[in-house]
PDB file of C-alpha atoms and ligand atoms in Angstrom:
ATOM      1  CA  UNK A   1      18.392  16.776  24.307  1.00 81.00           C
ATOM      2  CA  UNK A   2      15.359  18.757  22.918  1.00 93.00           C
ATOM      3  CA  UNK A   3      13.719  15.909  20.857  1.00 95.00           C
ATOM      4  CA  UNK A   4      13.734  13.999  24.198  1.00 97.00           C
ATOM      5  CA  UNK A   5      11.908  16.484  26.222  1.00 97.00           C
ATOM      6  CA  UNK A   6       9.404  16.788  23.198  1.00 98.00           C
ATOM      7  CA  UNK A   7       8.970  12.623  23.207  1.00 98.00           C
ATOM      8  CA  UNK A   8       8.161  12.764  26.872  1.00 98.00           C
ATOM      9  CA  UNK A   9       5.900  15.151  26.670  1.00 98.00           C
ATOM     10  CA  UNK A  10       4.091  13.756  23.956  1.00 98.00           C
ATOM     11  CA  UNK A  11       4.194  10.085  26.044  1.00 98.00           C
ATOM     12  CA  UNK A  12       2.523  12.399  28.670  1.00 98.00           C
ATOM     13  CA  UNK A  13       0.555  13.708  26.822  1.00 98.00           C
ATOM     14  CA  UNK A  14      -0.861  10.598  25.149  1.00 98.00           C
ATOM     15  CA  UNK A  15      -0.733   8.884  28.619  1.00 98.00           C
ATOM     16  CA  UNK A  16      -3.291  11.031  29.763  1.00 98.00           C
ATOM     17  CA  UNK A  17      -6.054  10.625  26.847  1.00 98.00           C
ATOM     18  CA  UNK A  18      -5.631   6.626  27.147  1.00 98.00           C
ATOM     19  CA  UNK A  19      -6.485   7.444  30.781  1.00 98.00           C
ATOM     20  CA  UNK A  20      -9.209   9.527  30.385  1.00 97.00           C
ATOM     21  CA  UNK A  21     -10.484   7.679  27.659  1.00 98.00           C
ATOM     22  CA  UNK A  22     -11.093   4.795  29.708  1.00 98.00           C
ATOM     23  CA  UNK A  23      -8.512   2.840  27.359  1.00 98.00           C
ATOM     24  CA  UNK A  24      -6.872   1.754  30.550  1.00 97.00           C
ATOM     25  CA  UNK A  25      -7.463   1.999  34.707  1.00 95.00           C
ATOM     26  CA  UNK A  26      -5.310   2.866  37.903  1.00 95.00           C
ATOM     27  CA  UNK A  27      -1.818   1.740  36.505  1.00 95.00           C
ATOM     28  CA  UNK A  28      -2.384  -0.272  33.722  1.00 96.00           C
ATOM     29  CA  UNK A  29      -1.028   0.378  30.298  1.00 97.00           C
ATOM     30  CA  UNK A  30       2.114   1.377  28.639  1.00 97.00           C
ATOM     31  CA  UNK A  31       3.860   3.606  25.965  1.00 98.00           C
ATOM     32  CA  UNK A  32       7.466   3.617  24.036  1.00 98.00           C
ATOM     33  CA  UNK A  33       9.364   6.168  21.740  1.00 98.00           C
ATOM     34  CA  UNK A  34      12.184   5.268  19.285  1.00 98.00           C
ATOM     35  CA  UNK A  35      14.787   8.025  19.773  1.00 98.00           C
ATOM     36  CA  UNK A  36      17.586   6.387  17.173  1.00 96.00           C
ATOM     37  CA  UNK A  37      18.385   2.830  15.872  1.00 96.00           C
ATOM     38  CA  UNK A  38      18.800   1.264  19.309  1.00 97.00           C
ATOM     39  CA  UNK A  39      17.597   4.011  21.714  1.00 98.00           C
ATOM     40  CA  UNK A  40      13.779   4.195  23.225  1.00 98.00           C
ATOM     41  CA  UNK A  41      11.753   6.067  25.928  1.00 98.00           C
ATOM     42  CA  UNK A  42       9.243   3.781  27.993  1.00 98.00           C
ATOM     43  CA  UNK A  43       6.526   4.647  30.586  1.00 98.00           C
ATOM     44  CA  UNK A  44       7.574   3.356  33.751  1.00 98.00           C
ATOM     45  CA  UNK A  45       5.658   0.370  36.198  1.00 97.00           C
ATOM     46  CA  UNK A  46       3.378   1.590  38.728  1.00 95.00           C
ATOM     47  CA  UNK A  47       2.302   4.714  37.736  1.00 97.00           C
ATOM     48  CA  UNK A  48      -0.814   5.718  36.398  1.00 97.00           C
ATOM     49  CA  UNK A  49      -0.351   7.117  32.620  1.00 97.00           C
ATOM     50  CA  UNK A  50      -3.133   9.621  33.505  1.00 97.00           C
ATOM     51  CA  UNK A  51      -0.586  11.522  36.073  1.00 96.00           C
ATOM     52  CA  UNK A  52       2.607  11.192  33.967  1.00 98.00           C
ATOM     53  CA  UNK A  53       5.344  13.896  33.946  1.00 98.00           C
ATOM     54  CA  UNK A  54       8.360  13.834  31.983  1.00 98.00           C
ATOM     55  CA  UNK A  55      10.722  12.853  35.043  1.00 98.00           C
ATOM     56  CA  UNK A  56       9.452   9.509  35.220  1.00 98.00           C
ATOM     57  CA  UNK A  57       9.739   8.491  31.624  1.00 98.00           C
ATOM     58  CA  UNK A  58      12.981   6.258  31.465  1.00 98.00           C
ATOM     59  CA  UNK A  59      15.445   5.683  28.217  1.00 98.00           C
ATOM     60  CA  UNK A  60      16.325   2.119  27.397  1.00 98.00           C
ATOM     61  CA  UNK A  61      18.250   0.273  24.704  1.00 98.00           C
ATOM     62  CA  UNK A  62      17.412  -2.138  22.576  1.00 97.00           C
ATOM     63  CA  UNK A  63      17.991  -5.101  25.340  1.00 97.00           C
ATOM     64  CA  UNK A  64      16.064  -3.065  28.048  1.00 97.00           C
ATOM     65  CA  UNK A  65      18.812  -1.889  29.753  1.00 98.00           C
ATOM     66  CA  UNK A  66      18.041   1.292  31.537  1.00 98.00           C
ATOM     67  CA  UNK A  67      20.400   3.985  30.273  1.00 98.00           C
ATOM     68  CA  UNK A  68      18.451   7.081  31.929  1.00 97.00           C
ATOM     69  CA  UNK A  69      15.688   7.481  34.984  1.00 97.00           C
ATOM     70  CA  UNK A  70      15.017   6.881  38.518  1.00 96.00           C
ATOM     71  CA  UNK A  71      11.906   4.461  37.753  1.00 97.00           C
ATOM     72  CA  UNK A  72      11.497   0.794  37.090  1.00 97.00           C
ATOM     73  CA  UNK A  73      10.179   0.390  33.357  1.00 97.00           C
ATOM     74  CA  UNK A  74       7.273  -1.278  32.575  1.00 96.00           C
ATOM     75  CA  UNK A  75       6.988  -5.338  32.951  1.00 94.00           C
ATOM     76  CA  UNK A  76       5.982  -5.321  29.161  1.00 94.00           C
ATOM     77  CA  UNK A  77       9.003  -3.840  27.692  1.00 97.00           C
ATOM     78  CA  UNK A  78       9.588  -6.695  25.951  1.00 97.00           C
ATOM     79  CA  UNK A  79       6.719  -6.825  23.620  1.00 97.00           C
ATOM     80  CA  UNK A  80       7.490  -3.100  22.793  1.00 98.00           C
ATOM     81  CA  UNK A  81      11.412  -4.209  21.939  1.00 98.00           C
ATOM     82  CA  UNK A  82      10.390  -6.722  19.800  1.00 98.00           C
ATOM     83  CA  UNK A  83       8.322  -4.695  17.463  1.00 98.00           C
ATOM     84  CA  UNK A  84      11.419  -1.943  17.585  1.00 98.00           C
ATOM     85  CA  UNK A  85      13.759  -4.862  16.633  1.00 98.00           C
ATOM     86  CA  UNK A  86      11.492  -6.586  14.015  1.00 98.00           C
ATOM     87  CA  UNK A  87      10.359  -3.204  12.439  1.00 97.00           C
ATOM     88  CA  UNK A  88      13.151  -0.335  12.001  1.00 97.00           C
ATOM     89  CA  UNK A  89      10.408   2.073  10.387  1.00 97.00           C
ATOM     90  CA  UNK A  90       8.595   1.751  13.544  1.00 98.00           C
ATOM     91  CA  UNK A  91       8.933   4.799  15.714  1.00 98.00           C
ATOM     92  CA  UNK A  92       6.163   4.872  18.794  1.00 98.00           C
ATOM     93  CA  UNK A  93       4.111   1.799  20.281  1.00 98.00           C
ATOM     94  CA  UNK A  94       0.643   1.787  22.489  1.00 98.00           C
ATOM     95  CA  UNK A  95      -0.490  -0.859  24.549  1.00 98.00           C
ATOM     96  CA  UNK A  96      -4.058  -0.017  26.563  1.00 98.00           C
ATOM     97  CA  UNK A  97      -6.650  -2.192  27.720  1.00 98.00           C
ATOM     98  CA  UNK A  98      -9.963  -0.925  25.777  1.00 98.00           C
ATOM     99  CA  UNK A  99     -13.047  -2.792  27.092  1.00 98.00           C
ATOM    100  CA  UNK A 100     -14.377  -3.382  23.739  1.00 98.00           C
ATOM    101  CA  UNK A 101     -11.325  -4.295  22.105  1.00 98.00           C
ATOM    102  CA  UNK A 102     -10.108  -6.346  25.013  1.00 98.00           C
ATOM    103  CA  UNK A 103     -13.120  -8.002  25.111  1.00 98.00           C
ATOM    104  CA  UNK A 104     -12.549  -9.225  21.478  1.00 97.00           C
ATOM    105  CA  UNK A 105      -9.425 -10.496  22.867  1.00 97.00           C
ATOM    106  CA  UNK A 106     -10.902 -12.302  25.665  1.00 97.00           C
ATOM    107  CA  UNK A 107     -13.324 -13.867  23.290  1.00 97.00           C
ATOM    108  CA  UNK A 108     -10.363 -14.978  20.922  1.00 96.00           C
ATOM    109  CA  UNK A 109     -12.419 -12.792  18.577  1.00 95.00           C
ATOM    110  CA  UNK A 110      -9.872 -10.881  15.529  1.00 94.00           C
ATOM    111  CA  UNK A 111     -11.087  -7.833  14.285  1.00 92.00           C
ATOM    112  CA  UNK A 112     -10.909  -8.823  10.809  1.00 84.00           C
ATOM    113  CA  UNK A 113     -14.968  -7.965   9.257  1.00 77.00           C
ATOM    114  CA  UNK A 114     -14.970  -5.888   6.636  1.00 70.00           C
ATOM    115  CA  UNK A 115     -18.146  -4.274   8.163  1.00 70.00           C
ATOM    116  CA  UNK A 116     -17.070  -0.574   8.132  1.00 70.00           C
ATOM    117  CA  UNK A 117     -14.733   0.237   4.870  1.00 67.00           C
ATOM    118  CA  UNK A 118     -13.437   3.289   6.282  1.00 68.00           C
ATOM    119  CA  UNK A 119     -11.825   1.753   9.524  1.00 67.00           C
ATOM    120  CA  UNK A 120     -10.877  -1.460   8.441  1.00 65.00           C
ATOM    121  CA  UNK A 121      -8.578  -0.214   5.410  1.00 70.00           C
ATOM    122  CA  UNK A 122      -7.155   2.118   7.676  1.00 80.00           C
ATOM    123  CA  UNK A 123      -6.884  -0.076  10.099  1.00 86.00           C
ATOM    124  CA  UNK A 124      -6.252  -3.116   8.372  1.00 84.00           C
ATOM    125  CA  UNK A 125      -7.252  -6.695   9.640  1.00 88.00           C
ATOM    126  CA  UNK A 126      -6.222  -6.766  13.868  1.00 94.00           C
ATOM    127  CA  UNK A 127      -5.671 -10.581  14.383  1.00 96.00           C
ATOM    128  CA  UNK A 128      -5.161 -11.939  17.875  1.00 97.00           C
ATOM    129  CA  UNK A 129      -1.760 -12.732  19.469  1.00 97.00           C
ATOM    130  CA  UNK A 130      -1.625 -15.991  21.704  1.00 97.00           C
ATOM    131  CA  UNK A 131      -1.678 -15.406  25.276  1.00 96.00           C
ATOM    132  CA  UNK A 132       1.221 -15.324  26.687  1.00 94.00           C
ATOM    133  CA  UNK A 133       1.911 -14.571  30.598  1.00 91.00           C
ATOM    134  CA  UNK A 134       2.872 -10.818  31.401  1.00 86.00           C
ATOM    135  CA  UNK A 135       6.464 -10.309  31.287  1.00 86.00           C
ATOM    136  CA  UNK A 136       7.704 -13.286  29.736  1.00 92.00           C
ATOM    137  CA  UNK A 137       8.936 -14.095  26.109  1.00 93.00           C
ATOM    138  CA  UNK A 138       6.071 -15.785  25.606  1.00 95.00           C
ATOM    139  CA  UNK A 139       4.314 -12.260  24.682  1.00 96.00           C
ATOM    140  CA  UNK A 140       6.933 -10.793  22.591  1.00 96.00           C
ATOM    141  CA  UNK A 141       6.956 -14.263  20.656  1.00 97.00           C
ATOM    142  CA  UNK A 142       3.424 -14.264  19.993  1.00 97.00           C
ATOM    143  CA  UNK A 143       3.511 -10.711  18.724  1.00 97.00           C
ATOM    144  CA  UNK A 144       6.033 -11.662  16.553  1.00 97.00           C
ATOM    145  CA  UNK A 145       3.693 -14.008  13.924  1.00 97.00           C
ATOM    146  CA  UNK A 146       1.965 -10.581  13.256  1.00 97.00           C
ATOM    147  CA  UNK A 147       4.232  -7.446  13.790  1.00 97.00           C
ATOM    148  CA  UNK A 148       5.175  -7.896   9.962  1.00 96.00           C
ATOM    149  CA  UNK A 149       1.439  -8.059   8.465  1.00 93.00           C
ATOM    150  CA  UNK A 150      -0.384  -5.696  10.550  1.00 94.00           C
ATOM    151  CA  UNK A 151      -0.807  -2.122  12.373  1.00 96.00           C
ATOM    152  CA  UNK A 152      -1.795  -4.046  15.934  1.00 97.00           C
ATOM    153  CA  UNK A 153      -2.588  -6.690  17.301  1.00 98.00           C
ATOM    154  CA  UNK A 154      -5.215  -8.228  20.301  1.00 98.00           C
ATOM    155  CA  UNK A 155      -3.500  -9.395  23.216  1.00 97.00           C
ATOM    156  CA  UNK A 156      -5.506 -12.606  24.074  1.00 96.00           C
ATOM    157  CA  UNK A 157      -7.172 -12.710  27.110  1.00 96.00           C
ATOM    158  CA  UNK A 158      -5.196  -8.694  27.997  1.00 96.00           C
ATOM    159  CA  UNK A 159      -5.716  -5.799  25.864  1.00 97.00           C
ATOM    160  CA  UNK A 160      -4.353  -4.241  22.779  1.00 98.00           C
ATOM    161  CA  UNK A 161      -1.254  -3.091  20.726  1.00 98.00           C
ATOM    162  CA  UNK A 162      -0.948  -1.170  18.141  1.00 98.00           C
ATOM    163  CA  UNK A 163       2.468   0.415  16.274  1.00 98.00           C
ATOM    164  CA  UNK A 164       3.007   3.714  14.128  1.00 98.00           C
ATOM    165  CA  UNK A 165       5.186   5.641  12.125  1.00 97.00           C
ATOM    166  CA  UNK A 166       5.044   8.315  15.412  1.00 98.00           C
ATOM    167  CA  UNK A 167       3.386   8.231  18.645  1.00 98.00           C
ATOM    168  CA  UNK A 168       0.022   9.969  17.654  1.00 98.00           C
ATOM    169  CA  UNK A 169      -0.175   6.850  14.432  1.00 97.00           C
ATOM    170  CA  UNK A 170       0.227   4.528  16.914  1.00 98.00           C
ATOM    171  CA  UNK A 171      -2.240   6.446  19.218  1.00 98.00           C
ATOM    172  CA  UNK A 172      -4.702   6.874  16.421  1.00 97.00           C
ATOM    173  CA  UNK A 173      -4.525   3.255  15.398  1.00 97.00           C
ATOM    174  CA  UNK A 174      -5.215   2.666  19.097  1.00 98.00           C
ATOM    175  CA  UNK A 175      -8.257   4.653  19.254  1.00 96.00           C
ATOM    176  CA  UNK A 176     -10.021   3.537  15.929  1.00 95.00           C
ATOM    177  CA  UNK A 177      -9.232  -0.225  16.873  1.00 96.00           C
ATOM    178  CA  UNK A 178     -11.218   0.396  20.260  1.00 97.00           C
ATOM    179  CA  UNK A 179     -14.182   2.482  17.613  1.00 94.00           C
ATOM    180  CA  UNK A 180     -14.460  -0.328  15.432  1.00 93.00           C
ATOM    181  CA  UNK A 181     -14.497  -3.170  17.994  1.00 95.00           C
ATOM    182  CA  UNK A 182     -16.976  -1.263  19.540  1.00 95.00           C
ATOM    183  CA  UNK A 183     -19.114  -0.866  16.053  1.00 91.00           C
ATOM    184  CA  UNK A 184     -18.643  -4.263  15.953  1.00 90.00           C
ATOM    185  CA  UNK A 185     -20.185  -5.601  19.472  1.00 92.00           C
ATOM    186  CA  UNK A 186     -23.279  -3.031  18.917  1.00 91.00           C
ATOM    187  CA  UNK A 187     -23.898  -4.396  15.140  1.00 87.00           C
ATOM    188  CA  UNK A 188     -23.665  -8.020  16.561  1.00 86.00           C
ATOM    189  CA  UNK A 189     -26.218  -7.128  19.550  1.00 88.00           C
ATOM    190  CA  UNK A 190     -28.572  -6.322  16.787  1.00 86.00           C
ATOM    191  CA  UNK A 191     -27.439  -9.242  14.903  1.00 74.00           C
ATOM    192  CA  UNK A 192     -26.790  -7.016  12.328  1.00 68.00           C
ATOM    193  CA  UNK A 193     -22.954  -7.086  11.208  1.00 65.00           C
ATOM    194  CA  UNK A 194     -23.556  -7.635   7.970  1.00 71.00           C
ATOM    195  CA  UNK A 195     -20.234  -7.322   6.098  1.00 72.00           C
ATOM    196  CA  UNK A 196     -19.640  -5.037   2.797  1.00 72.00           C
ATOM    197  CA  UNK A 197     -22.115  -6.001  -0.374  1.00 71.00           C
ATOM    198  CA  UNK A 198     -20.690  -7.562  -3.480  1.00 65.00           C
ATOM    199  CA  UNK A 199     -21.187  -3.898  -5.015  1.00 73.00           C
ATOM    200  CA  UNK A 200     -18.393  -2.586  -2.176  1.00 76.00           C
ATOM    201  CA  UNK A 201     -16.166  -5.463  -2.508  1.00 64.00           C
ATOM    202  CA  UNK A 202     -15.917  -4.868  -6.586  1.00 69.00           C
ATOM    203  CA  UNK A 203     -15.576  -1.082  -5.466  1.00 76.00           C
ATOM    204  CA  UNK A 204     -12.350  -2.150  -3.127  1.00 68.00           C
ATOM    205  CA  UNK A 205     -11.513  -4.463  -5.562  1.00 65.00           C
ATOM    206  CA  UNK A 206     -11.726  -1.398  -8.390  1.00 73.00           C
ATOM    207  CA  UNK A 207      -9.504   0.859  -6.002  1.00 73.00           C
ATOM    208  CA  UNK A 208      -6.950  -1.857  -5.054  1.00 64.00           C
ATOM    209  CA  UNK A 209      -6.203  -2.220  -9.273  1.00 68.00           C
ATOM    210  CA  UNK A 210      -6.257   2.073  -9.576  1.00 73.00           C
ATOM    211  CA  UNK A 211      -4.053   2.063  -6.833  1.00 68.00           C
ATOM    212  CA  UNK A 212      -1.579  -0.427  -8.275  1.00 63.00           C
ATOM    213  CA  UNK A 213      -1.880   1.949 -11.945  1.00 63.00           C
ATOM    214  CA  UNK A 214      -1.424   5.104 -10.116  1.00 56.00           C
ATOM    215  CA  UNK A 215       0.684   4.620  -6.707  1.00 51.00           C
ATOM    216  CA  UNK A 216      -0.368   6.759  -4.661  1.00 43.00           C
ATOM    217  CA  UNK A 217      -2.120   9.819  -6.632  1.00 36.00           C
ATOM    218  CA  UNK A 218      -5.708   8.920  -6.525  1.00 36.00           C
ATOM    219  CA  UNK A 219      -6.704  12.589  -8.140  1.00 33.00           C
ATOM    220  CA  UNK A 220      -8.836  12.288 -11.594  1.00 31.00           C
ATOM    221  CA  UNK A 221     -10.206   9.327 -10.380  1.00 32.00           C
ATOM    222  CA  UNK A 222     -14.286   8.889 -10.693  1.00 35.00           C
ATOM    223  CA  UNK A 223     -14.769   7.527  -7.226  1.00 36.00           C
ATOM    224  CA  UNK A 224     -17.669   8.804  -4.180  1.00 40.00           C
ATOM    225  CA  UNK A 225     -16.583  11.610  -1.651  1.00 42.00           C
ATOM    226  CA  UNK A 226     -14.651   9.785   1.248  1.00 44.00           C
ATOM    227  CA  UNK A 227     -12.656   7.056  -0.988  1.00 44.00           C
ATOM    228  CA  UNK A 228     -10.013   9.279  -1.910  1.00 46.00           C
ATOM    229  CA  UNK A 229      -9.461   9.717   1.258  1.00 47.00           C
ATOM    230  CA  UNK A 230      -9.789   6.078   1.853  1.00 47.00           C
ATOM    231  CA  UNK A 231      -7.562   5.147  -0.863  1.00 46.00           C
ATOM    232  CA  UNK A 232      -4.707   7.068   0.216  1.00 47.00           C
ATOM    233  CA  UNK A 233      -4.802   5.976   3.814  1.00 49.00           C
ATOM    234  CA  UNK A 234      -4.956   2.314   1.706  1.00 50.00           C
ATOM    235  CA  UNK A 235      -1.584   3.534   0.390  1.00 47.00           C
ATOM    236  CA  UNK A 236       0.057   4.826   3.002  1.00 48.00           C
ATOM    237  CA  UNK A 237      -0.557   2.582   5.621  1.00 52.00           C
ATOM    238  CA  UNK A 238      -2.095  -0.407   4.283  1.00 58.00           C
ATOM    239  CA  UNK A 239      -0.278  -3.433   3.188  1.00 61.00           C
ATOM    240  CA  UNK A 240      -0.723  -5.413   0.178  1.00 62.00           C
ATOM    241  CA  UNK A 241      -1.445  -8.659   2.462  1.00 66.00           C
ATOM    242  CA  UNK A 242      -3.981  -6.541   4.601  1.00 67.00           C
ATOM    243  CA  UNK A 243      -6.200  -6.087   0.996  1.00 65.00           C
ATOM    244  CA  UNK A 244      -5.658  -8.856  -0.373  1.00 67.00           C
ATOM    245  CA  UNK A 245      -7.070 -10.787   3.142  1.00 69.00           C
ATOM    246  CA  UNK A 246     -10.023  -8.193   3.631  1.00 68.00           C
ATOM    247  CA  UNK A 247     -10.784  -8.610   0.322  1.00 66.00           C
ATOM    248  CA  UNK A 248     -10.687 -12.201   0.175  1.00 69.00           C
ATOM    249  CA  UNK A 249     -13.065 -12.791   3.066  1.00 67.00           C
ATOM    250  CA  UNK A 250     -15.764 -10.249   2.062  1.00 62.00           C
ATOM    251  CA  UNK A 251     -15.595 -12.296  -1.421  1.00 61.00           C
ATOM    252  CA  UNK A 252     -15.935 -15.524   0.737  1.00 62.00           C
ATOM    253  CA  UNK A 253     -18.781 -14.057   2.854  1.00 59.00           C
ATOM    254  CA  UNK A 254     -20.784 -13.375   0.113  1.00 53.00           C
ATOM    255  CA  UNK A 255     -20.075 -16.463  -2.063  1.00 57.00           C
ATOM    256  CA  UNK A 256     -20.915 -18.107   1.272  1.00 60.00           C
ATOM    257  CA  UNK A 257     -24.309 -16.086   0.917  1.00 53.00           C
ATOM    258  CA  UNK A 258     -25.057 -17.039  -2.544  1.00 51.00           C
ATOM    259  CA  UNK A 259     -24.387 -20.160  -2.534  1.00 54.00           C
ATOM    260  CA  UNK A 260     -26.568 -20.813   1.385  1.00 48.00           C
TER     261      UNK A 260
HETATM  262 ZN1  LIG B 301      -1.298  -4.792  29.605  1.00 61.56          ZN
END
């Protein structure tokens, strides 16, 4: 099938810039394709995703039987099957281990600041998934308190995971949660991550209510180069939950500021 050999060569593909990112080491990590409703392509266990080639990608179903491939799928196939099974218009999943990002996770730290306007309403809020040990339900269930609110999540005390409409979303999502967890620990070494002003909060707030007028056509509006942009990654990927909780803890922060 051609769209097969194209989906393992893009898991190949993406394998190797987690790798040489540094978004994983030796054979850590893992990466899934939907093909159809209950048909997915998984990186396999014990291999590093830097030296991937399509041979060695294996197709499962929806219960992790293996339907195609000589190799042993990843021990985290379950956390990937769960988001396939909670969310049909998900089609490609990442899961890396991103020093910055997994150290928010070890810390029990969710990237939820609004410190950085662009990447957190394209990202969204990143909360963090109870630990659960590798392999067992006990990470697919904790997964499954966020899968429906959010883009990713952080993988207490492991790494992270993020989900996408295809497999470079999902990779994108990856890369900007690693960027702005990163931000994030350099701001806070300078004691300096200051979250958005009350001016940027009434400017979210401003877009949020334009956005809810106009759906998604944000031309005509009077807004500053980079929020159109902004706004229509608010549209497209976005939820109305994600907003409404960034939103609601800028407006916090800086009652919190006033009123200290
Ligand atoms: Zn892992």
């Amino acid at each position: 099938m051609i769209i097969e050999i194209k989906y393992k060569k893009q898991i190949c593909e993406i394998g190797k810039r987690v790798y040489e990112k540094g978004f994983v080491a030796a054979n850590d990590g893992n990466i899934s394709v939907r093909i159809d409703e209950n048909e997915f392509l998984i990186t396999p266990t014990g291999v590093s995703k830097g030296s991937m080639t399509t041979d060695m990608i294996i197709k499962v179903d929806g219960d992790g039987n293996v339907l195609e491939g000589e190799y042993k799928p990843t021990s985290e196939m379950k956390m990937h099957l769960l988001v396939y099974k909670e969310r049909p218009d998900i089609h490609a999943i990442v899961h890396v281990h991103p020093p910055y990002a997994t150290a928010f996770a070890i810390a029990g730290i969710p990237l939820d600041q609004a410190i950085m306007p662009e990447s957190v309403v394209y990202l969204g809020t990143i909360p963090v998934a109870d630990y659960g040990t590798p392999s067992t339900e006990e990470v697919p269930n904790a997964v499954k308190k966020h899968v429906h609110n959010h883009q990713g999540v952080l993988l207490e005390n492991h790494g992270a995971l993020t989900w996408g409409k295809d497999i470079d979303h999902a990779y994108y999502l990856m890369e900007s949660l690693e960027f702005n967890a990163k931000i994030n620990f350099l701001a806070k070494q300078l004691n300096g991550d200051r979250e958005l002003s009350k001016q940027n909060v009434a400017r979210l707030l401003e877009l949020k209510k334009k956005m809810e007028i106009m759906g998604e056509s944000p031309l005509g509006v009077d807004v500053p180069d980079g929020t159109h942009a902004m706004k229509r990654e608010m549209a497209t990927s976005l939820s109305e939950k994600d907003i409404d909780t960034i939103v609601e803890r800028v407006t916090k922060s800086i009652l919190d500021a006033f009123n200290s």
